[in-house]
PDB file of C-alpha atoms in Angstrom:
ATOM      1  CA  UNK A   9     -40.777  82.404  87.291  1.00 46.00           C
ATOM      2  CA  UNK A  10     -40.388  80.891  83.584  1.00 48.00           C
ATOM      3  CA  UNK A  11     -39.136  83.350  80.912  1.00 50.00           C
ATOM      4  CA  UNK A  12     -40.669  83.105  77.417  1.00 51.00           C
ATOM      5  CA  UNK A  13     -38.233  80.703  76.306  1.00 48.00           C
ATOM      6  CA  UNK A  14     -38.881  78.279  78.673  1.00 47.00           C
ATOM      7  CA  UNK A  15     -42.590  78.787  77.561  1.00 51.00           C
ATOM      8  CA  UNK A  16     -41.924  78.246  73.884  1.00 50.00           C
ATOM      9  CA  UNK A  17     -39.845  75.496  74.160  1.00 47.00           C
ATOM     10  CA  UNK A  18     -36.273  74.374  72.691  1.00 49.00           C
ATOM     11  CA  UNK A  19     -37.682  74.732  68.812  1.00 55.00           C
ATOM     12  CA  UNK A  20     -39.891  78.140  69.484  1.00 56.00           C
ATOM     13  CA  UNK A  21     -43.816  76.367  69.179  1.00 56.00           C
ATOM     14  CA  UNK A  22     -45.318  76.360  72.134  1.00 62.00           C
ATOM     15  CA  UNK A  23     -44.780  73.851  74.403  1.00 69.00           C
ATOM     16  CA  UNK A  24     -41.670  72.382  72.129  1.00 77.00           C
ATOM     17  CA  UNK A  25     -43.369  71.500  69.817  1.00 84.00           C
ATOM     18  CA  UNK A  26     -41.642  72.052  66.336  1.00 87.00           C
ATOM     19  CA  UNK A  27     -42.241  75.130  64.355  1.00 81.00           C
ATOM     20  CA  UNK A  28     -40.615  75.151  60.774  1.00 80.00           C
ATOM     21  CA  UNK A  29     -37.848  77.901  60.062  1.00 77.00           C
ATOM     22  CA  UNK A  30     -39.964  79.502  57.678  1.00 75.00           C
ATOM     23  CA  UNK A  31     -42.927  79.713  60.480  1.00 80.00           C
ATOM     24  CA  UNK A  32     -40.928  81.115  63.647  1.00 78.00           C
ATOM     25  CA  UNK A  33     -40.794  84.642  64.563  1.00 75.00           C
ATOM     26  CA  UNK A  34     -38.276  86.947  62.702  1.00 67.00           C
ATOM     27  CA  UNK A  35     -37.137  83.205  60.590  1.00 62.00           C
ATOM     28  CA  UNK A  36     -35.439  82.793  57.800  1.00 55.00           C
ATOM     29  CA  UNK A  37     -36.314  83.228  54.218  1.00 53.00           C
ATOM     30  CA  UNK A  38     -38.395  80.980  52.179  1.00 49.00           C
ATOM     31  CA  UNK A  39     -35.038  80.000  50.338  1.00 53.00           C
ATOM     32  CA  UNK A  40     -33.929  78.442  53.440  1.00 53.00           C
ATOM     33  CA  UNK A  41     -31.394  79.285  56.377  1.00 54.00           C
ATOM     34  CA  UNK A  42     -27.708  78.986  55.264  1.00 58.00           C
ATOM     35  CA  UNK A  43     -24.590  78.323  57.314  1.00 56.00           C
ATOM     36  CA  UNK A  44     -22.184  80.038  55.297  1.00 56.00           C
ATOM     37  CA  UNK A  45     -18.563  79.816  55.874  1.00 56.00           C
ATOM     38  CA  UNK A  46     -15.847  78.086  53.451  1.00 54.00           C
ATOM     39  CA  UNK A  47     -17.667  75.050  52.699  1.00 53.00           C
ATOM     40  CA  UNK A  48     -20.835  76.550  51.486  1.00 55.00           C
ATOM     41  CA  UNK A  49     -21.186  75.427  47.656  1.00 54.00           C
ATOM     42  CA  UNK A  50     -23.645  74.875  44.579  1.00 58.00           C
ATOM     43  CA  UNK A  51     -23.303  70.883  44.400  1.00 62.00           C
ATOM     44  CA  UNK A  52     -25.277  70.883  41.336  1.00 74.00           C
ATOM     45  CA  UNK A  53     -21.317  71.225  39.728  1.00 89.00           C
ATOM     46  CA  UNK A  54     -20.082  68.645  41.443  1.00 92.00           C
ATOM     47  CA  UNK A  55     -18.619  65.407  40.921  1.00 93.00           C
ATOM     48  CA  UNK A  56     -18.148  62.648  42.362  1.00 95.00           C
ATOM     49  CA  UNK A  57     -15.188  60.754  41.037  1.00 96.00           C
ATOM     50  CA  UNK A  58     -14.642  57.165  42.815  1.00 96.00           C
ATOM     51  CA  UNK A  59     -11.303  54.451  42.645  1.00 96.00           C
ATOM     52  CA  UNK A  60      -8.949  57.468  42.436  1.00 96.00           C
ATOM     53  CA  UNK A  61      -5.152  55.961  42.684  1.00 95.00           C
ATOM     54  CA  UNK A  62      -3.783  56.065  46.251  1.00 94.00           C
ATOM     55  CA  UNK A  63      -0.980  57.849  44.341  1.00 94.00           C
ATOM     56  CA  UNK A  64      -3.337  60.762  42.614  1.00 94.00           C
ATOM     57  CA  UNK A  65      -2.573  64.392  43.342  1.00 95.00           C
ATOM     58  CA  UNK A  66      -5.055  67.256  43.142  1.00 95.00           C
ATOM     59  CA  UNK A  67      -3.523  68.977  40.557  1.00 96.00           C
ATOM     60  CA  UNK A  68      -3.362  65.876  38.553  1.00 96.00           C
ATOM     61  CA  UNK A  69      -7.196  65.214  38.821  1.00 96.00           C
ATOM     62  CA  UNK A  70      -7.888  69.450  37.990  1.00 96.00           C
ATOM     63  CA  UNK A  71      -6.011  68.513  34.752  1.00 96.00           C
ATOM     64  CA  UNK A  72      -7.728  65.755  33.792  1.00 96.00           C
ATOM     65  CA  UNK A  73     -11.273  67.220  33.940  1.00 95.00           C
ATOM     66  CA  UNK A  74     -10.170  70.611  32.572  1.00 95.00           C
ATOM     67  CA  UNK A  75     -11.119  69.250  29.327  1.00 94.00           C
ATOM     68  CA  UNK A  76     -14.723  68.985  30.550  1.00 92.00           C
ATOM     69  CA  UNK A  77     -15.189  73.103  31.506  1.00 92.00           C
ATOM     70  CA  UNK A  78     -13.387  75.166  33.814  1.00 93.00           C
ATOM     71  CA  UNK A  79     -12.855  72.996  37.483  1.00 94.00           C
ATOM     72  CA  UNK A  80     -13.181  75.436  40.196  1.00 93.00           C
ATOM     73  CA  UNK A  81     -12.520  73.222  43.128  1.00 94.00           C
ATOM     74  CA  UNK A  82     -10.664  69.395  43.929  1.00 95.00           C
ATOM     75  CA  UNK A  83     -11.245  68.249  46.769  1.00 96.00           C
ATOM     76  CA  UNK A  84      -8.925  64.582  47.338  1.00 96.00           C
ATOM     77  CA  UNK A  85      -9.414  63.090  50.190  1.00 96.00           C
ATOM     78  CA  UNK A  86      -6.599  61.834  51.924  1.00 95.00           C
ATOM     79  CA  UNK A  87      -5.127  59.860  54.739  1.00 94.00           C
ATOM     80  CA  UNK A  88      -4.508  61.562  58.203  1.00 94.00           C
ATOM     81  CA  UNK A  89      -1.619  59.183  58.703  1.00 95.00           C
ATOM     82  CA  UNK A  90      -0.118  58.406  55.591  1.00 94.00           C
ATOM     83  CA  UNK A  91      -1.420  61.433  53.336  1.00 92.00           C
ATOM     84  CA  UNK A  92      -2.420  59.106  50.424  1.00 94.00           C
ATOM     85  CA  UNK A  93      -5.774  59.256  48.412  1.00 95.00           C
ATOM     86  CA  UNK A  94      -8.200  57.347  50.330  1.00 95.00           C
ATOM     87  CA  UNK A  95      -9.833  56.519  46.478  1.00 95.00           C
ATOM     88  CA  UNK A  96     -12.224  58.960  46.081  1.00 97.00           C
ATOM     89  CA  UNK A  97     -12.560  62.970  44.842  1.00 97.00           C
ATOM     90  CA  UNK A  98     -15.127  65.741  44.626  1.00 96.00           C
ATOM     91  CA  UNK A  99     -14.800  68.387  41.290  1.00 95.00           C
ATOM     92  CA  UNK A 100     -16.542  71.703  40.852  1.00 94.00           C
ATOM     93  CA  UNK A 101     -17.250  73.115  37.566  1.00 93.00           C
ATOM     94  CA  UNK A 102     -18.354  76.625  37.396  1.00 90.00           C
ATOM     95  CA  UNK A 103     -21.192  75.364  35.306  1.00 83.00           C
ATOM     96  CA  UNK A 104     -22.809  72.507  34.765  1.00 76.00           C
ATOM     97  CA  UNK A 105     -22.766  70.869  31.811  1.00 69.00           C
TER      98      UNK A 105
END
């Protein structure tokens, strides 16, 4: 006895084969599915900001571009182990610019 899952497949088409979001039964929007949570952003705001100093600090970096709009997020990444800047940043402006 298969249920209809096993009769759809993994991905919902019949017999696996792949059915877009958009396509499948009760799916998502035509704006796409969304993951939400923390980390969920507009990255059309967002910088990229390379050979940071191993020495940099985040508020130190949310200074620096405040001149360019209003920075609502700096991200530095650092170092598990030693906690320094491993050279590169992300900044979010509320608008782009």
């Amino acid at each position: 006895e298969e249920d209809d899952a096993g009769k759809r497949g993994a991905t919902g088409g019949p017999g696996g084969a792949y059915v877009p979001p958009h396509i499948r039964k009760g799916g998502a929007a035509s704006s796409g599915e969304r993951m939400g949570g923390k980390y969920e952003r507009d990255d059309l705001a967002t910088l990229r900001v390379t050979n940071v100093s191993e020495m940099a600090e985040e508020q130190e970096l949310r200074d620096l571009f405040e001149r360019f709009g209003r920075v609502t997020r700096v991200f530095l990444a650092k170092d598990r182990d030693t906690g320094r800047a491993k050279g590169f940043a992300f900044i979010s402006f509320v608008d782009r610019a």
